[in-house]
Coordinates of C-alpha atoms in Angstrom, one line a residue:
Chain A
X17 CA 4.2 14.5 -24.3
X18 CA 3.5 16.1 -27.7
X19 CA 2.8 20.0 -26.6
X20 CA 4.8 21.1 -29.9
X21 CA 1.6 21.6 -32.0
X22 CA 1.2 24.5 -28.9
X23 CA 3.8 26.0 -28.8
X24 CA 3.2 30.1 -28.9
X25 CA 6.9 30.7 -29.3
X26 CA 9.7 29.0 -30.1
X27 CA 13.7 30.5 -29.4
X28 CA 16.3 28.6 -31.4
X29 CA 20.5 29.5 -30.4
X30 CA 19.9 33.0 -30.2
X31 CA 22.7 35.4 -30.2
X32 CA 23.1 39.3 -30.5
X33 CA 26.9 40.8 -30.7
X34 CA 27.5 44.1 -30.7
X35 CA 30.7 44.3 -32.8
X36 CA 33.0 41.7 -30.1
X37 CA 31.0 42.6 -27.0
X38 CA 28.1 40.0 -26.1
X39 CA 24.3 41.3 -25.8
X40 CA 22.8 37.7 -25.1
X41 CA 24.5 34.4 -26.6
X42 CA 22.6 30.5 -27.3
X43 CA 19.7 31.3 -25.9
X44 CA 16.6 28.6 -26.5
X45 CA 13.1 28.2 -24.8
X46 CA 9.8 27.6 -25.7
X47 CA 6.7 30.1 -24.3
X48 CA 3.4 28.2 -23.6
X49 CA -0.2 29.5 -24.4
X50 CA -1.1 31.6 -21.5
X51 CA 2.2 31.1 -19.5
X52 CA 3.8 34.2 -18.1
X53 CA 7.7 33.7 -18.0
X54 CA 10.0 36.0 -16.0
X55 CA 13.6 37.2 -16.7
X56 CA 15.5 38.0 -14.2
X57 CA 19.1 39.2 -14.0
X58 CA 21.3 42.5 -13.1
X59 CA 21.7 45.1 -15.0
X60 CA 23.7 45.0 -18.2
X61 CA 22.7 40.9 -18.2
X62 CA 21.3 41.0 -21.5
X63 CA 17.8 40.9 -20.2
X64 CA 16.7 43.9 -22.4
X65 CA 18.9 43.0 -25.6
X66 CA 17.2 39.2 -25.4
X67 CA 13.7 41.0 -25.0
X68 CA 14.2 43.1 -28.3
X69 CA 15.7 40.2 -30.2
X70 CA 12.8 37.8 -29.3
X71 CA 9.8 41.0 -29.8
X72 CA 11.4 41.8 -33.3
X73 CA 12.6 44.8 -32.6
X74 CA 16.2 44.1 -32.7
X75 CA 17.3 41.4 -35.3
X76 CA 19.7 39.5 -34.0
X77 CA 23.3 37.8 -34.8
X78 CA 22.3 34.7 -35.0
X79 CA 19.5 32.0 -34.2
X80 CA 15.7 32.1 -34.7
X81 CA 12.6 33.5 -33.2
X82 CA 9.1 31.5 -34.3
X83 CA 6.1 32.4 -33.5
X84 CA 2.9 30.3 -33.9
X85 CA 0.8 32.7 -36.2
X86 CA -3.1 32.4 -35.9
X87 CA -3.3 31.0 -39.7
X88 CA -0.3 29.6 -40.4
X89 CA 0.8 28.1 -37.9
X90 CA 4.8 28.4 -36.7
X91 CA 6.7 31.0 -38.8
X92 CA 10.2 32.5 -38.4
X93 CA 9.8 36.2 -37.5
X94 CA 12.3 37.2 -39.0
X95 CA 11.8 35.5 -42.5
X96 CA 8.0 37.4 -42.8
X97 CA 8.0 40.7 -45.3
X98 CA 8.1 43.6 -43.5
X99 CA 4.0 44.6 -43.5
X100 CA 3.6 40.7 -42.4
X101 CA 5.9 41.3 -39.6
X102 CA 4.5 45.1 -38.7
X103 CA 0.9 43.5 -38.7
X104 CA 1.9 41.1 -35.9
X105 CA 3.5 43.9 -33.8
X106 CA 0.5 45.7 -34.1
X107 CA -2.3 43.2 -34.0
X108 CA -1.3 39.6 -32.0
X109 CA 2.0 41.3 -30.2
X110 CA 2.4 44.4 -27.4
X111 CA 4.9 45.6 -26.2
X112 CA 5.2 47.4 -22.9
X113 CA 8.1 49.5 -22.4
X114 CA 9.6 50.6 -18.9
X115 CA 9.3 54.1 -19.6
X116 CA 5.3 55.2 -20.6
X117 CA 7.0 57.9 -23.1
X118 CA 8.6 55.1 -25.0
X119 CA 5.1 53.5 -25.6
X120 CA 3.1 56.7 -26.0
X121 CA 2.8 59.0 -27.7
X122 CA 2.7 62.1 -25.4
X123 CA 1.1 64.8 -27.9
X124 CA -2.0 63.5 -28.6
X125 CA -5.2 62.7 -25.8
X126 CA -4.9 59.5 -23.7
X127 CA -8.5 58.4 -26.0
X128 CA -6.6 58.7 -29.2
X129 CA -3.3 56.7 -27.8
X130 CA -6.0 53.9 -27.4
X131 CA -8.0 54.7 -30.2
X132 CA -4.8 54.5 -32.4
X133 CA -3.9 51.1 -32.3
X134 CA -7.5 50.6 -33.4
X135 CA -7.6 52.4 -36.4
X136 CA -3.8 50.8 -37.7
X137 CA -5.6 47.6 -37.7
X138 CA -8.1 49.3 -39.6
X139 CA -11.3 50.2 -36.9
X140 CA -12.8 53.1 -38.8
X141 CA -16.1 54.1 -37.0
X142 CA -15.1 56.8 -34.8
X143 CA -17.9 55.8 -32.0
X144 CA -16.4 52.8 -31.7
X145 CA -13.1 54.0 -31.4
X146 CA -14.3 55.9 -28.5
X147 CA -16.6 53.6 -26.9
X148 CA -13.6 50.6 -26.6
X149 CA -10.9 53.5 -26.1
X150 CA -13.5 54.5 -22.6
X151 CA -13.9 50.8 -21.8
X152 CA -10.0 50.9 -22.0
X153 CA -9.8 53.1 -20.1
X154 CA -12.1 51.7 -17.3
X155 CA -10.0 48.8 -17.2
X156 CA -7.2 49.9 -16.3
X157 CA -8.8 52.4 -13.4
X158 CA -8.5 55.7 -15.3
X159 CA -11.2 57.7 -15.3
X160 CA -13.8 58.0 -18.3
X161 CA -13.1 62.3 -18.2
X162 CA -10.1 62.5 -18.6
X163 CA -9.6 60.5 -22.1
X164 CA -9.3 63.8 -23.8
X165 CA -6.5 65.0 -21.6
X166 CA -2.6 64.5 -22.6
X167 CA -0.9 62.0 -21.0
X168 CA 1.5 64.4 -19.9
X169 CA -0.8 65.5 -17.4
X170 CA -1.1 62.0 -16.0
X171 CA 1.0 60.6 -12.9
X172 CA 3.6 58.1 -13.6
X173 CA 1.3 55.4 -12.4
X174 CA -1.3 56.6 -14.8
X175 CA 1.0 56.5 -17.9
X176 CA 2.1 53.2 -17.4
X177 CA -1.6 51.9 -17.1
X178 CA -2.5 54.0 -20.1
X179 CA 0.5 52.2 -21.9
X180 CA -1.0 48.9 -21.2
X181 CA -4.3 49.9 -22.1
X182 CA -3.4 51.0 -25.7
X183 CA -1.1 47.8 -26.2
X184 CA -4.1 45.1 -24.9
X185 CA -7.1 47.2 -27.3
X186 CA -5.9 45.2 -30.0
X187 CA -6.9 41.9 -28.2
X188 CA -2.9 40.3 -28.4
X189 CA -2.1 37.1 -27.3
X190 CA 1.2 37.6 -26.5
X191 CA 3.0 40.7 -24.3
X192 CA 6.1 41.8 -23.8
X193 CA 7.1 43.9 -21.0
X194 CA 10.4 45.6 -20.0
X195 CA 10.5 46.2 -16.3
X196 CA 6.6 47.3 -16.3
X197 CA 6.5 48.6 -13.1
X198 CA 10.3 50.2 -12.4
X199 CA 10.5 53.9 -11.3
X200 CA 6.9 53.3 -9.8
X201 CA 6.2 53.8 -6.1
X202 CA 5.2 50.9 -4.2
X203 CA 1.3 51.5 -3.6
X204 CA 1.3 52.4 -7.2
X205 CA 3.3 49.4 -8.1
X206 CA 1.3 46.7 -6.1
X207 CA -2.1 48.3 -8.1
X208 CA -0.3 47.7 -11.3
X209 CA 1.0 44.0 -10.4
X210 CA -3.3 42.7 -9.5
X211 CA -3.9 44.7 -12.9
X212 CA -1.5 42.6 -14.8
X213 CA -2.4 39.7 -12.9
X214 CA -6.0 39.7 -13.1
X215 CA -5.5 40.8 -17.2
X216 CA -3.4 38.2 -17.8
X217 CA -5.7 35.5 -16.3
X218 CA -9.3 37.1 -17.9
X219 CA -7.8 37.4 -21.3
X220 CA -5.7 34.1 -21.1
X221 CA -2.3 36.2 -22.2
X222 CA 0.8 34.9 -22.5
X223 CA 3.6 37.1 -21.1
X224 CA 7.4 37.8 -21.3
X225 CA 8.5 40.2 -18.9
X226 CA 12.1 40.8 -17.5
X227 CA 12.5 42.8 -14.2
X228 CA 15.2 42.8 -12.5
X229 CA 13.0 42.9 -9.2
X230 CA 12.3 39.0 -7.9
X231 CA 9.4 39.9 -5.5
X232 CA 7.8 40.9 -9.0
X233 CA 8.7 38.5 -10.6
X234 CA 7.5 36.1 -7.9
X235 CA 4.1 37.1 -8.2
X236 CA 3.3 37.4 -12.1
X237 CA 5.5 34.4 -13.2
X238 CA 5.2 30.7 -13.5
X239 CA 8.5 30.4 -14.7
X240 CA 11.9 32.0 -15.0
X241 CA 15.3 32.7 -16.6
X242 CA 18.0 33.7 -14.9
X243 CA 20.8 35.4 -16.9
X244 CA 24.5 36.8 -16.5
X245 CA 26.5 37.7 -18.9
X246 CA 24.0 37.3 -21.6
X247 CA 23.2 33.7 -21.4
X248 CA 20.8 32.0 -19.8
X249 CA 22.7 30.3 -16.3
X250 CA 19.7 28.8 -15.0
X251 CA 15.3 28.4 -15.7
X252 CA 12.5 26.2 -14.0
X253 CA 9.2 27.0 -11.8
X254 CA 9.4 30.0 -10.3
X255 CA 9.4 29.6 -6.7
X256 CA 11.9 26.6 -7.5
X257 CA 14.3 29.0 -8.7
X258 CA 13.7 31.4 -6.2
X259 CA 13.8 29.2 -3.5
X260 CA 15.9 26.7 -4.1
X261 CA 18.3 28.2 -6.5
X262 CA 21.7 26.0 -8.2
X263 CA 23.4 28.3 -10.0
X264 CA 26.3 30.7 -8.2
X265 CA 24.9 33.5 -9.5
X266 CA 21.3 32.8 -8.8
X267 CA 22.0 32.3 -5.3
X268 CA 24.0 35.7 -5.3
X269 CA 20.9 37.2 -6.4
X270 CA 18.6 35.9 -4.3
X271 CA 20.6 36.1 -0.9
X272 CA 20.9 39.6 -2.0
X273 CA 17.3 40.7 -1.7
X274 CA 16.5 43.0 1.3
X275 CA 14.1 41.8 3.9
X276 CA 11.6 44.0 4.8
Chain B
X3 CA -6.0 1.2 -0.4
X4 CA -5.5 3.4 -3.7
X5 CA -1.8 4.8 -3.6
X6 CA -1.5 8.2 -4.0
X7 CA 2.1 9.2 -3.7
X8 CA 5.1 6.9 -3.7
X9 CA 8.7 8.1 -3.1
X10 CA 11.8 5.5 -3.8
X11 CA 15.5 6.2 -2.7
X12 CA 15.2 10.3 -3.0
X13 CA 18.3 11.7 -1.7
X14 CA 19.0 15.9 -1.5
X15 CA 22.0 18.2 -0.8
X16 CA 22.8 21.7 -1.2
X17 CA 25.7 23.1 -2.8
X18 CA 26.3 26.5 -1.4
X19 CA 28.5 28.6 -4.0
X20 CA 28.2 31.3 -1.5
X21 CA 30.4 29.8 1.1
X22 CA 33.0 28.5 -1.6
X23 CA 30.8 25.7 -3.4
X24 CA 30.1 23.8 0.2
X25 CA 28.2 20.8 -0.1
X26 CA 26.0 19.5 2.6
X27 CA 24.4 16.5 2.1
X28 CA 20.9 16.4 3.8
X29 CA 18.9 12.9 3.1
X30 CA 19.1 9.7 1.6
X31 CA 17.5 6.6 0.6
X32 CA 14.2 8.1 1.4
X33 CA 11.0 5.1 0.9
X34 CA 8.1 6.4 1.7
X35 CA 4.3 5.7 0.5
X36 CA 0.8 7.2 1.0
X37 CA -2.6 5.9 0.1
X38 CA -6.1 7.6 0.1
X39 CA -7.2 8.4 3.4
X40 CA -3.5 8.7 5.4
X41 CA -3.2 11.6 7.0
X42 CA 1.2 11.1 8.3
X43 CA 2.8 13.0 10.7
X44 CA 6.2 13.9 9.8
X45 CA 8.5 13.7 12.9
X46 CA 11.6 15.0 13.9
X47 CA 13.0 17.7 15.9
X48 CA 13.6 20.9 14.8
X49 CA 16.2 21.4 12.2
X50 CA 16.1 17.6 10.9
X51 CA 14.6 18.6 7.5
X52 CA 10.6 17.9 7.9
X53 CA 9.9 21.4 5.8
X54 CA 13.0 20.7 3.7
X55 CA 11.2 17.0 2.5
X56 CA 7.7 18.7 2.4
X57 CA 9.3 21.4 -0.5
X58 CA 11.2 18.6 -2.1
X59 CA 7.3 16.3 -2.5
X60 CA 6.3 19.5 -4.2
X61 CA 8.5 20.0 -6.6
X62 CA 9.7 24.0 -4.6
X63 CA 13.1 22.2 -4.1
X64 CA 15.2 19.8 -6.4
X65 CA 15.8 16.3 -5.7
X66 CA 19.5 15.3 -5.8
X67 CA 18.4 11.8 -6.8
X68 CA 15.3 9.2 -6.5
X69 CA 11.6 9.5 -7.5
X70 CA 8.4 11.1 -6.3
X71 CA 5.7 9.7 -7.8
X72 CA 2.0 11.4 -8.1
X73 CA -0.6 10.0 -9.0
X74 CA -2.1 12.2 -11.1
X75 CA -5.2 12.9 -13.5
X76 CA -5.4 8.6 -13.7
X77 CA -1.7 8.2 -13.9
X78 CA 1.9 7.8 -12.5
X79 CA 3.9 11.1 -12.8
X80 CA 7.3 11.6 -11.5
X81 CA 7.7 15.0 -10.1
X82 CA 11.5 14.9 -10.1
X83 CA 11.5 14.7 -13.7
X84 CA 8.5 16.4 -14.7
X85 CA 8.0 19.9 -16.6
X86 CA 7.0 22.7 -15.4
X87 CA 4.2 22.9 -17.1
X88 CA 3.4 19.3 -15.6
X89 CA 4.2 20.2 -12.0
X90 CA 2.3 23.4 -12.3
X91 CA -0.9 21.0 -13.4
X92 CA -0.1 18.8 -10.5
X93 CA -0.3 21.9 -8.1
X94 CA -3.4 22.9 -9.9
X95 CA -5.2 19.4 -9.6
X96 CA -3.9 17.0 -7.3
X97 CA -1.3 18.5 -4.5
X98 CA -2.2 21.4 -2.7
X99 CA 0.5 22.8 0.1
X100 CA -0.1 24.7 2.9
X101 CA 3.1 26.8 3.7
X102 CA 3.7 29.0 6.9
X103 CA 3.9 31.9 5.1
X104 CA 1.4 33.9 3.3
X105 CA 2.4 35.4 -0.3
X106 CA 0.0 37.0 -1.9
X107 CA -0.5 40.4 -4.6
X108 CA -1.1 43.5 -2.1
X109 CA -4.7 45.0 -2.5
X110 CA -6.2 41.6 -3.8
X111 CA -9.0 41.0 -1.4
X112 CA -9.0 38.1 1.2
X113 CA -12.2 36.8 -0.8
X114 CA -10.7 36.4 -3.9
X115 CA -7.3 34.9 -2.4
X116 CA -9.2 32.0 -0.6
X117 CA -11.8 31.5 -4.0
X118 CA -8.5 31.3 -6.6
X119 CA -7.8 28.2 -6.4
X120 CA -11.1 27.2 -7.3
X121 CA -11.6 29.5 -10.2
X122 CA -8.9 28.2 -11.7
X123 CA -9.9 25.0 -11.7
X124 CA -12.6 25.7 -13.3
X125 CA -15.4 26.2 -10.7
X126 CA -17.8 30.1 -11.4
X127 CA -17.0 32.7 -9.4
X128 CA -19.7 32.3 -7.4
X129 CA -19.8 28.6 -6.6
X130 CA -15.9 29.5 -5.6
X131 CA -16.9 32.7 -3.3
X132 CA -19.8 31.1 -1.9
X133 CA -17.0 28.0 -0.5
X134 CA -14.4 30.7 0.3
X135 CA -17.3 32.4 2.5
X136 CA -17.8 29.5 4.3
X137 CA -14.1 28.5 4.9
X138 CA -13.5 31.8 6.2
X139 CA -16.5 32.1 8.4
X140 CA -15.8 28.4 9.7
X141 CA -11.9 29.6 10.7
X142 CA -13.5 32.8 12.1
X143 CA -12.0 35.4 10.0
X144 CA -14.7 38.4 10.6
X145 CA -16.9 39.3 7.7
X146 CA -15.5 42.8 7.9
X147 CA -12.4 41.8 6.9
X148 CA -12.9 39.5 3.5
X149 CA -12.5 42.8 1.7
X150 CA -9.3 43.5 2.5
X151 CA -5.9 42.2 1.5
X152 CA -4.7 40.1 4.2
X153 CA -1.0 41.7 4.3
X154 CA -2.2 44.0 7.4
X155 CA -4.3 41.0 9.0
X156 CA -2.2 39.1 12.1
X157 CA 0.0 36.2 12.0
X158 CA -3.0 33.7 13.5
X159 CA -5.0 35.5 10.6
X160 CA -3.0 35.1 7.8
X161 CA -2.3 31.4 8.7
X162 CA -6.2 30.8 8.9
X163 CA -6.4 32.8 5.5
X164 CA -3.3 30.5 4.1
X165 CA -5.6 27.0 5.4
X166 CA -8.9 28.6 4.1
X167 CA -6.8 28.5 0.5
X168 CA -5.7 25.5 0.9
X169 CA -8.9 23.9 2.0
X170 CA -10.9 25.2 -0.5
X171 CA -10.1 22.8 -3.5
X172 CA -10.5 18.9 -2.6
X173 CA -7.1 17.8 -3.3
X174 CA -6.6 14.8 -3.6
X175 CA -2.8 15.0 -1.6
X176 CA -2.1 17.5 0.9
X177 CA 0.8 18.9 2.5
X178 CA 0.6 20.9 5.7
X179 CA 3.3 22.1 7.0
X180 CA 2.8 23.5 10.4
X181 CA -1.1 23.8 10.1
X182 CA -1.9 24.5 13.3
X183 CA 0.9 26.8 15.0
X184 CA 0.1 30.4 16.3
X185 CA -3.6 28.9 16.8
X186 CA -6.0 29.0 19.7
X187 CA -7.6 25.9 20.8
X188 CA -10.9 27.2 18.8
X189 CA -10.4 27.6 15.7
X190 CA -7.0 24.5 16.2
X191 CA -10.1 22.3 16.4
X192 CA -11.6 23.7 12.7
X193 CA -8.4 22.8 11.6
X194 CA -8.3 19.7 12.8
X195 CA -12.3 19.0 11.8
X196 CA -11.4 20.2 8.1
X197 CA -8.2 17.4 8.0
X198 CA -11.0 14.5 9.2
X199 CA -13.3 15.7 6.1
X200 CA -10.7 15.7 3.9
X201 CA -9.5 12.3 5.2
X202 CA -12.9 11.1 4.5
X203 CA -13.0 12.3 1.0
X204 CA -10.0 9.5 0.5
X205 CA -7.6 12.5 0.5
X206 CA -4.2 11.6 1.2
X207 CA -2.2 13.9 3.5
X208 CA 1.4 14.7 5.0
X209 CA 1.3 17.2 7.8
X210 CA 3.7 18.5 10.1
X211 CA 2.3 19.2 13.5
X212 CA 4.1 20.5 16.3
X213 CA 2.0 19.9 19.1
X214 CA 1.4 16.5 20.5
X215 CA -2.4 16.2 20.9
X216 CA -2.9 17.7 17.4
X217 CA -0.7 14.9 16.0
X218 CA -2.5 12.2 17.9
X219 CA -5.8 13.5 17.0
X220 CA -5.5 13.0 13.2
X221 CA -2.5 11.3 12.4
X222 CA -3.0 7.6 11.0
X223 CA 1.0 6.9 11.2
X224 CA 4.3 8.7 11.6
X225 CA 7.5 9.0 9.4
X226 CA 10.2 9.9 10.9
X227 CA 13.0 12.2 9.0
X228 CA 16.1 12.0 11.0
X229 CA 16.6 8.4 10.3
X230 CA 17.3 9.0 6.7
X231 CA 19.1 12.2 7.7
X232 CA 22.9 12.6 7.0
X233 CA 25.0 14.1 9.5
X234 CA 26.9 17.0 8.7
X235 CA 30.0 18.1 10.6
X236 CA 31.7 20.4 8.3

């Protein structure tokens, strides 16, 4: 079947040393239009390092990371100038990072985090800023009085909603999210997971998020990756994985999960 | 009689690195066809692998070896070999699965669980909710309670939710696993009324049914599992 001309992104034999010690090594997939694709893996598996690689954050060793632009076409991130590649972050890309203070910016109100991303991409008309920074704000179930408070007065619920509100303003097609809802409570964290669910499937996202929690990643993916040891031991559906897992280490991990 | 599903000479095992890299063998040389209209009861007693062979027709567990073909969107698709992005449009389209178990987002309304897989094929929001209403009120789940998540509702509840879900979409194969356990007599027989309709839509089903007068009622033939089964005395 000829899906190529689809593709969103395409990872080519990536691999990220650090001096002799291994971040995440030959890694290759593809990410489908409106496909959300988990990672799973323990800590120190190369989860996060493969996430910054693949979100141009972190160039890597080796390997290459294309991504279908909107004119274009397929492009190799890490061949753009640097504004090319800084417009993409900030336009077609978001990135959700585990902790709210790494995607916010904790100074300034919880309208202007929104309304930033608006005016980088070069919204000027103040109103509007405001209007789309309240309808934000709405979204994601924060209240429309308290977009001129700091986000340091929010919970840590709150944050991490606010974080995905400023990243999704822009209108991206394609997230990233580093463990979006660790070092959440559970009440809180089942809120956040029918947010991104029901976000993903109204705005037709596609998604890349690594947790190392499988009920999460359960719910909110269609497919996933496991890793160790910074490659990629075994991917497929979702509940195939899960449920019916080949790789030693996969079935380590799953038998592993507490039964509540 | 339009085939809908035709498996040839599947055989599955599981390798359990675990237990140091044990492998038990489970089935082989399963042949096995349905066409529009079947509704077959898998047989066996418990423990002989009917759930096991439901999972592998859907693609939840790997095949060691062999074919399943769909019939899918006008043509033959083999899910043993398909992509992901092909099985998931299988699971979308043409093979729904009703599982014993209930997984769902917490605080997602009952409403919206049961309408889903309509919306996402396409259906409005309304057409969807207005079927999901009626599904819900035919397997008497109280109005009171399409509001809420069904994660606090009772086993009997959640497995009516689970067949509401299921229901709700017109595919064109089904696999039930278990659809009428932990049911009274009531709302057994709105299960068993909603296999006849699909039946009659030309849908082609695989159930697993473990009491006898539920079995007789709809089934149209039997396979039974333990005869392709491989014993296992390690």
């Amino acid at each position: 079947m000829s899906r190529d001309s689809n593709i969103l992104l395409s990872i080519r034999d990536l691999t990220m040393m650090y001096g002799s010690r291994i971040g995440c090594q030959d890694v290759c997939f593809d990410l489908w239009p409106g496909e959300v694709l988990g990672i799973v893996g323990e800590s120190g598996s190369g989860k996060s390092t493969l996430l910054n690689c693949i979100s141009a954050q972190l160039e890597p060793s080796e390997g290459q990371v294309s991504y279908n632009t909107r004119i274009e076409g397929m492009k190799e991130v890490y061949q753009m100038s640097e504004p090319e590649r800084r417009l993409l972050m900030r336009t077609d890309w978001a990135f959700v990072h585990q902790s709210p203070r790494d995607g916010l910016r904790m100074n300034v109100s919880a309208g202007a985090n929104v309304g930033e991303r608006l005016m980088a991409i070069g919204n000027r008309h103040y109103g509007d800023i405001r209007q789309s920074a309240e309808n934000w704000l709405g979204k994601v179930e924060i209240e429309s009085d308290r977009l001129d408070d700091l986000p340091s007065t929010f919970s840590g619920g709150m944050q991490q909603r606010l974080q995905i509100a400023r990243n999704l303003v822009t209108g991206p097609r394609l997230v990233f999210m580093d463990e979006p809802t660790g070092g959440l409570d559970v009440s809180v964290q089942a809120k956040l997971l029918d947010l991104l669910r029901s976000l993903v499937r109204d705005l037709g996202l596609s998604v890349i998020i690594v947790t190392h929690d499988l009920a999460v990643a359960r719910l909110l993916s269609n497919r996933l990756m496991v890793m160790q040891r910074g490659r990629i031991v075994e991917q497929g559906l979702t509940d195939q994985v899960l449920d019916d897992p080949q790789h030693a280490y996969t079935q380590l991990l799953v038998s592993s999960i507490l039964q509540t | 009689m339009t085939d809908m599903l035709k498996v040839e000479k599947l055989a599955k095992s599981f390798t359990l690195h675990t237990q140091g890299g044990t492998t038990i063998p489970v089935f082989e040389d399963i042949n096995f066809s349905m066409q529009a209209g079947d509704c077959i009861g898998l047989t066996g007693e418990s423990g002989s692998g009917k759930s096991t062979f439901m999972r592998m027709l859907y693609a939840n567990y790997l095949c060691a070896s062999g074919s399943v073909n769909v019939f899918h969107d006008g043509r033959w698709v083999d899910i043993t070999t398909a992509t992901p992005h092909d099985i998931l449009e299988i699971r979308k389209v043409t093979m729904g699965y009703v599982s014993q178990f209930l997984r769902v987002i917490p605080r997602v309304s009952t409403l919206d669980i049961v309408a889903e897989p309509l919306t996402t094929l396409g259906a409005s929001e309304e057409a969807a909710k207005d079927k999901a209403r009626q599904l819900l009120s035919r397997l008497n789940i109280p109005e009171r309670l399409w509001s809420l998540s069904p994660l606090t509702f009772s086993g009997g509840e959640q497995q009516r939710v689970n067949i509401a879900r299921g229901f709700i979409a017109d595919y064109p194969i089904m696999l039930l696993d278990e659809p009428t356990a932990s049911l009274d007599a009531g709302n057994r027989q709105t299960v068993l009324d909603l296999i006849e309709e699909a039946k009659e839509r030309g849908s082609a089903i695989l159930g697993i049914f473990h009491d006898q007068a539920a079995r007789d009622a709809v089934c149209t033939d039997f396979f039974d599992v333990t005869k392709h089964r491989i014993e296992y005395d390690g």
